[in-house]
Structures are given as structure tokens and as C-alpha cells.
mmCIF file of C-alpha atoms and ligand atoms in Angstrom:
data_model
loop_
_atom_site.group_PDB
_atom_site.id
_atom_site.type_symbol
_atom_site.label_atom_id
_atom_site.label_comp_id
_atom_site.label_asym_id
_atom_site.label_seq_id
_atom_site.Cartn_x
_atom_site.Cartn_y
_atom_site.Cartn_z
ATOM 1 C CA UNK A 1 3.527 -4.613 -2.683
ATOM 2 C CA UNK A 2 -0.062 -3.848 -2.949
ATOM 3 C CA UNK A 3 -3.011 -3.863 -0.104
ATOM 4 C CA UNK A 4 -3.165 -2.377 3.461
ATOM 5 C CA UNK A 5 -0.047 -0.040 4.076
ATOM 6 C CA UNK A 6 2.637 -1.901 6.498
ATOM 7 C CA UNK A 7 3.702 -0.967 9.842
ATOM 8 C CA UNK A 8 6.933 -0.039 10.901
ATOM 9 C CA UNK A 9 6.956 -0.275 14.857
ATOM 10 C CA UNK A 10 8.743 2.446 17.332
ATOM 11 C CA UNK A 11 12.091 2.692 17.147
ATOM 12 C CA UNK A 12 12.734 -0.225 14.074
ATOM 13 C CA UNK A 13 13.817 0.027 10.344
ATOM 14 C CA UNK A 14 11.443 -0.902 7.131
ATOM 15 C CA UNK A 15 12.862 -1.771 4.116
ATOM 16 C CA UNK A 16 10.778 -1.336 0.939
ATOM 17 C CA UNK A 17 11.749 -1.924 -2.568
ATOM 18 C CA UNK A 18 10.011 0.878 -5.106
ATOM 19 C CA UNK A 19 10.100 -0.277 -8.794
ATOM 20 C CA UNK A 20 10.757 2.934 -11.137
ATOM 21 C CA UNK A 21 7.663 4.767 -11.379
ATOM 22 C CA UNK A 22 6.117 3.516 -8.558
ATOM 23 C CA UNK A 23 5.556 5.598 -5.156
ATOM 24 C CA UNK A 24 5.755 4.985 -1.248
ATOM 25 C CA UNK A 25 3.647 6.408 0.943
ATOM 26 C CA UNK A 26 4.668 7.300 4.365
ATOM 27 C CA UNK A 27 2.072 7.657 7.249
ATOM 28 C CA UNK A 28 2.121 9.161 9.757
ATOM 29 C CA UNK A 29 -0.456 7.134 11.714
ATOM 30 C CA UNK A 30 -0.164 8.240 15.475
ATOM 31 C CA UNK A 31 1.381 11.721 14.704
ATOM 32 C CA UNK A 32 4.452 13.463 16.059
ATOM 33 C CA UNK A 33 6.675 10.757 14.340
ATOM 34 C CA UNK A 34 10.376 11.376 12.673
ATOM 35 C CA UNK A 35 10.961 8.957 9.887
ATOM 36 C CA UNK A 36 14.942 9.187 8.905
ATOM 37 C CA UNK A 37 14.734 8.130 5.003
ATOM 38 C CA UNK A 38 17.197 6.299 2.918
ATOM 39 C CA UNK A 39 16.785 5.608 -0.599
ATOM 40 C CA UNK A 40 19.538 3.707 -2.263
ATOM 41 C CA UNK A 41 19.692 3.037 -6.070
ATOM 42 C CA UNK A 42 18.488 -1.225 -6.546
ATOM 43 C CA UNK A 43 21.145 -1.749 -8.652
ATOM 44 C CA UNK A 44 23.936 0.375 -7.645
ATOM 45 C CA UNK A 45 24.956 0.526 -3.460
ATOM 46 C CA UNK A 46 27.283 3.627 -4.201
ATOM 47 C CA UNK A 47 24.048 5.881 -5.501
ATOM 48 C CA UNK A 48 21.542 6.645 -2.715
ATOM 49 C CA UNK A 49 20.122 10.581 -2.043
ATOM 50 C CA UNK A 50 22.571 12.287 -1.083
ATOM 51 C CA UNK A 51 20.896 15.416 0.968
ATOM 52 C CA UNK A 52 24.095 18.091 0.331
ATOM 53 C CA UNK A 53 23.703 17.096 -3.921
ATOM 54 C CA UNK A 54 20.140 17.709 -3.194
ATOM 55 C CA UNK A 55 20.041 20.719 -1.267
ATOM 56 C CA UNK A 56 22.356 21.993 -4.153
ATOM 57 C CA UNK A 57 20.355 20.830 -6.421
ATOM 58 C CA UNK A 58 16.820 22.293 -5.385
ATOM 59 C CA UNK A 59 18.087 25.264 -3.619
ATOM 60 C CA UNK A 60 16.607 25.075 -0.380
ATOM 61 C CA UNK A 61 16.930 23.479 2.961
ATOM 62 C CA UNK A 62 12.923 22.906 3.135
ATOM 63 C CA UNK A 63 12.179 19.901 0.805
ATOM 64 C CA UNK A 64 8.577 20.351 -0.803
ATOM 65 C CA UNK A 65 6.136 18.829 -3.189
ATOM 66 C CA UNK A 66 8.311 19.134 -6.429
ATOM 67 C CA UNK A 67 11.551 18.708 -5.130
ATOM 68 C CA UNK A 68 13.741 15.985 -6.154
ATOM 69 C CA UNK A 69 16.627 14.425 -4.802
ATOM 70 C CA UNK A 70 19.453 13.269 -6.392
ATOM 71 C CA UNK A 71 22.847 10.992 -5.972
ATOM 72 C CA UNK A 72 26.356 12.054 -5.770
ATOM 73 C CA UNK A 73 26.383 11.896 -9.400
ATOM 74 C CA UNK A 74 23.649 14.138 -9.601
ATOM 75 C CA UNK A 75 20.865 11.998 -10.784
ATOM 76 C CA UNK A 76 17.302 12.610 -10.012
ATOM 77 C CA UNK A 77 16.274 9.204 -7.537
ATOM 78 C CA UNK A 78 13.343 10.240 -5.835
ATOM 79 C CA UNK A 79 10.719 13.326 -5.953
ATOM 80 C CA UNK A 80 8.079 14.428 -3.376
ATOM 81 C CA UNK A 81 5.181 14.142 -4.927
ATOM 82 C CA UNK A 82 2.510 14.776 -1.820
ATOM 83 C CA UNK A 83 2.610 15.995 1.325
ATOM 84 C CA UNK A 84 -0.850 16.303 3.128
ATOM 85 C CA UNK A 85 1.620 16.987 6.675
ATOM 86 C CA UNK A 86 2.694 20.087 7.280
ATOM 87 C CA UNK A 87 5.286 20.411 5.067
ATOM 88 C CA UNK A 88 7.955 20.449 8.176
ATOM 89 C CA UNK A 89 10.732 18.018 7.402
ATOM 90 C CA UNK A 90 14.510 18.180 7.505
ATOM 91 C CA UNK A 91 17.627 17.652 5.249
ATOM 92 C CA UNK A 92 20.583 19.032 7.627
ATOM 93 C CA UNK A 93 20.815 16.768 10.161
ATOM 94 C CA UNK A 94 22.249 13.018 10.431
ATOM 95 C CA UNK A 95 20.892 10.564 11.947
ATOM 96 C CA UNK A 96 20.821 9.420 16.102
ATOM 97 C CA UNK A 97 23.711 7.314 16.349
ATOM 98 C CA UNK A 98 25.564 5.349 19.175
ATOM 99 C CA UNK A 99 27.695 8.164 20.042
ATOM 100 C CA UNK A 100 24.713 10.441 20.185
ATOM 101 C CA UNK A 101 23.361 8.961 22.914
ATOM 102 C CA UNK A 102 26.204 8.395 24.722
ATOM 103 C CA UNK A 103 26.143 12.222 24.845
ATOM 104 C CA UNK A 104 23.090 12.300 26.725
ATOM 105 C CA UNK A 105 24.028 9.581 28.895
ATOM 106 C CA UNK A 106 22.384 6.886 27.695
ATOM 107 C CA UNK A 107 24.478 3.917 25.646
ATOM 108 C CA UNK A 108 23.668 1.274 24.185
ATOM 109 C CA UNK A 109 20.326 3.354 23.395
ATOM 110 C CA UNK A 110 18.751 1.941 19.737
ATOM 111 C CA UNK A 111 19.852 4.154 16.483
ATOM 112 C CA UNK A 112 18.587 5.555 13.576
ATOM 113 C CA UNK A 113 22.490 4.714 12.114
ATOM 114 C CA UNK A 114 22.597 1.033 13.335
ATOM 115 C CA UNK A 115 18.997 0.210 12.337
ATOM 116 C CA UNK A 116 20.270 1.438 8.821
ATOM 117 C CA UNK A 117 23.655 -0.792 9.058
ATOM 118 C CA UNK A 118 21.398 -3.775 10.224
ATOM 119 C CA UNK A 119 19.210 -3.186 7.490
ATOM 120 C CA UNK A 120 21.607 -2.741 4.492
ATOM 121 C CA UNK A 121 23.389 -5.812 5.963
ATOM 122 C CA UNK A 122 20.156 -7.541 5.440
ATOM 123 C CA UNK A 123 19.921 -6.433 1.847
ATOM 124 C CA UNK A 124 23.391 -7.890 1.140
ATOM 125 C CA UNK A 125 25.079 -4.741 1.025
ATOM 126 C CA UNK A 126 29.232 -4.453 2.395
ATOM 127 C CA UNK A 127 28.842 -2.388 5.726
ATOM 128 C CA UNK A 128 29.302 0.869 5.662
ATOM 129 C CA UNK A 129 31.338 2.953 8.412
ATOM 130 C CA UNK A 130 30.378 6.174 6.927
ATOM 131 C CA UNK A 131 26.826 6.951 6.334
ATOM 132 C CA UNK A 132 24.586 9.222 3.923
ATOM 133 C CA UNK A 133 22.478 11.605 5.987
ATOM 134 C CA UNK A 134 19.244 10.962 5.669
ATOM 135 C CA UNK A 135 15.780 13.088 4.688
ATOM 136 C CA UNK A 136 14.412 13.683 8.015
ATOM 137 C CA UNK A 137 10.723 13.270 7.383
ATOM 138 C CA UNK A 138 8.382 15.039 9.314
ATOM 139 C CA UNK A 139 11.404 16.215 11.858
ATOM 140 C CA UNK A 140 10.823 19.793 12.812
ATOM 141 C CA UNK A 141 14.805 21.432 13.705
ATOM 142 C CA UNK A 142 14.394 24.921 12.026
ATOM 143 C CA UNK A 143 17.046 27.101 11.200
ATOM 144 C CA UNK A 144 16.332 30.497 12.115
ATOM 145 C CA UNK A 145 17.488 34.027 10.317
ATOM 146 C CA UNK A 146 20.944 34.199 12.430
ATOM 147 C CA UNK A 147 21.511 30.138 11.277
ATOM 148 C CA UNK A 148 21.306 29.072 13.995
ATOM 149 C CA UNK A 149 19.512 25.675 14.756
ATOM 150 C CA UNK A 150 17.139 24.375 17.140
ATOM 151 C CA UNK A 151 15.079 20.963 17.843
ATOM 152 C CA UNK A 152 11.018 20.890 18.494
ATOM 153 C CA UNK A 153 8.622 18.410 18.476
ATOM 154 C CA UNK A 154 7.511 17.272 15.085
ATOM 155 C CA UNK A 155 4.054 18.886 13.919
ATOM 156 C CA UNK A 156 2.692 16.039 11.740
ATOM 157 C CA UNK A 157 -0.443 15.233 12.452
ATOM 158 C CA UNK A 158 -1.874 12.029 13.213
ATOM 159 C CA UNK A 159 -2.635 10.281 9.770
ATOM 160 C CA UNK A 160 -1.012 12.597 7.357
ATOM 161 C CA UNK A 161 1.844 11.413 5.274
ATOM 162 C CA UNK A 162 4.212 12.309 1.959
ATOM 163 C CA UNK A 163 4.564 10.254 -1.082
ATOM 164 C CA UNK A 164 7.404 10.114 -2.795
ATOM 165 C CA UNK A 165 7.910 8.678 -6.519
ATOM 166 C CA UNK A 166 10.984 6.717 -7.496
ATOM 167 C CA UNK A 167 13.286 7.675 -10.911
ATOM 168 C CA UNK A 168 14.662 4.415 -10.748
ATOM 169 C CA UNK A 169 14.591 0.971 -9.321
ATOM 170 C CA UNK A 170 15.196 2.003 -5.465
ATOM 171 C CA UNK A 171 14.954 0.721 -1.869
ATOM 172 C CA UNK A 172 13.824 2.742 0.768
ATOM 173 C CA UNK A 173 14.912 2.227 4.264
ATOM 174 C CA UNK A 174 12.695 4.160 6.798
ATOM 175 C CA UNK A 175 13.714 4.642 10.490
ATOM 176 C CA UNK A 176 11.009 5.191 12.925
ATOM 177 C CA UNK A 177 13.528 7.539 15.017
ATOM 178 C CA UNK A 178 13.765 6.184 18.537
ATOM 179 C CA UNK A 179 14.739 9.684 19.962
ATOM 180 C CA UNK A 180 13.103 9.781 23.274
ATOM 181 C CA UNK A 181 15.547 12.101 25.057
ATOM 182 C CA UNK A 182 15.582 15.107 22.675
ATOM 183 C CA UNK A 183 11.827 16.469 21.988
ATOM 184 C CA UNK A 184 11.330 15.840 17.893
ATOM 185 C CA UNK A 185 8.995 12.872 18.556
ATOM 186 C CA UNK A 186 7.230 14.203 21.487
ATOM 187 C CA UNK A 187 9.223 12.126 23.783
ATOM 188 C CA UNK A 188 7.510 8.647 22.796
ATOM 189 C CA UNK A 189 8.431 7.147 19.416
ATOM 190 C CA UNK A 190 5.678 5.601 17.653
ATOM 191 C CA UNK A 191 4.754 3.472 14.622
ATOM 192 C CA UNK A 192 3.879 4.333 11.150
ATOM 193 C CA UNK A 193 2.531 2.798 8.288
ATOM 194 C CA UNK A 194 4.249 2.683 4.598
ATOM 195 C CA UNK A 195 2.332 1.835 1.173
ATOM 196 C CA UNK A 196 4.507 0.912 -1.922
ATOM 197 C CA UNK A 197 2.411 1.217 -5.418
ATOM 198 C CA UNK A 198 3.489 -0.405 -8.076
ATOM 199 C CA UNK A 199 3.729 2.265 -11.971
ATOM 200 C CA UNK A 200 0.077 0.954 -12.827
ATOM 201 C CA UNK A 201 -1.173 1.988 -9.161
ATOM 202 C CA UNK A 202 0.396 4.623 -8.818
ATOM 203 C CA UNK A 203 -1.028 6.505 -11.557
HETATM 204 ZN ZN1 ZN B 301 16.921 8.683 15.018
#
């Protein structure tokens, strides 16, 4: 997919197939936005970044430009290769689920995990009770000296956004987090735009 980046509205689920080489863009158009990531291998449902491999693997609970995640088989899948936000983004933390919000009182609230099952299901993949966790784009839950952990709104500006190149043929399933009870999108989800470029494009 070439051309004007696509949007992902509040609260849905993009998918996005990335040919090997070839990058996706993430934008963070309004600002303040979590995007949970996926990234599952194209030809293989049982490889996706896995964020414990990865933090193993790179040595560091702060993903930055460089770092590259890998599968449970420890394969590189995906690197950041830009990041004109911040740099505030998580990989400890799964994603909003059903149970989650019927925590804070509010079932039957839309889900980061059930946008992901919908989307897979789309994609012809068996369902899957148990989840990966995602990477937490642009979601600002620090860990402080004593370890312990604590949720803020996200600092990514309006417009900025991280790139990400794939290893392999890969889709990406992006989550504009719903998450208007907790803080990390500034209590109002909002859309983003995604750009997939192709080896050639990509540079
Ligand atoms: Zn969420």
C-alpha cells in the first residue's frame, strides 16, 4: 500500500500487511494516542513479537530506535527504525481486555484484546484464548527506581509517529486503545493514521 497514510478511527483495529523490507509508519495524528501493536509472522500464526523474548533480547524495558523484536523462537521480526515522538512507549503491559473493564465498572466496554481476536479472525487465523502482549506504542506507564508502576497520559505529540521495518513477511495489527477510564490517552481516544512502504519506498 502506497499513497496517503490510512486512518484507524478511536477505539478500532487496523490490519496492515508489511512485505519484508518494507516499513509502517504509525502517526500519531491528534496526539495523546496509545496504539497496542501486534505483528504476527505472514506465513507462520505461532511467530508474532513476543515482548518478554524481546525485552530479553534488547535488554531494556524502553524500546528505542535500534531495537528489534523478536518471536518465541528468537527471530528478529520487526526493528524501530524512527521515532520523531518522544520516545515514551511500553512493553510490560497487556492489553485492555473485557475483564479489565469490568474492574472499573464498566462491561461490555470495547477492547484492545477483542479488537485483536476480531481481527485475526478476519485474517483466517484459529482464535486464540491466550494472547501475546502487545508493544504499547506511545503508552506512557513508567516504572520507577523501587519497580513499581504507574499510568499517565501519553506524551506523543500531535503528528509525530515511529516506523518500524519488517524482517520478514508480517502483518501488523494496531489498536487505537479505547481506554477512556484510566488516563494514558488523555481520557478521549482518538484516531491515527498508518503508512505501509513497500522495500523500493522504503529506502
Ligand atoms: Zn487498550
Amino acid at each position: 500500500m502506497t499513497g496517503r497514510p490510512a486512518t484507524v478511527g478511536a477505539g478500532e483495529i487496523g490490519t496492515f500487511h508489511v512485505p519484508s523490507g518494507g516499513t509502517i509508519e504509525v502517526i500519531n495524528t491528534l496526539g495523546g494516542q496509545v496504539v497496542d501493536a501486534w505483528f504476527f509472522a505472514a506465513d507462520d500464526p505461532a511467530e508474532f513479537a513476543s515482548m518478554s523474548h524481546s525485552r530479553a533480547s534488547i535488554r531494556t524495558i524502553r524500546p528505542a530506535v535500534g531495537s528489534t523484536f523478536v518471536t518465541r523462537r528468537r527471530e528478529p521480526l520487526v526493528t524501530l527504525v524512527a521515532d520523531s515522538s518522544p520516545g515514551i512507549h511500553d512493553m510490560t503491559m497487556p492489553p485492555c481486555d473485557r475483564w479489565r473493564y469490568r474492574q472499573l465498572g464498566v462491561p461490555g466496554h470495547r477492547n484492545c484484546a477483542d479488537n485483536l481476536r476480531s481481527a485475526l479472525g478476519a485474517e483466517g487465523h484459529a482464535a486464540m484464548e491466550v494472547l501475546p502482549d502487545p508493544l504499547n506504542l506511545f503508552q506512557n506507564s513508567p516504572v520507577d527506581a523501587e519497580g513499581r508502576i504507574t499510568f499517565l497520559e501519553s506524551p506523543a505529540p500531535a503528528g509525530s509517529s515511529v516506523t518500524l521495518r519488517a524482517h520478514r513477511d508480517l502483518v501488523a495489527y494496531l489498536s487505537v486503545c479505547p481506554m477512556d477510564i484510566m488516563p494514558i490517552n488523555g481520557g478521549a481516544p482518538r484516531s491515527i493514521g498508518v503508512a505501509v512502504l513497500d522495500p523500493d519506498e522504503a529506502g
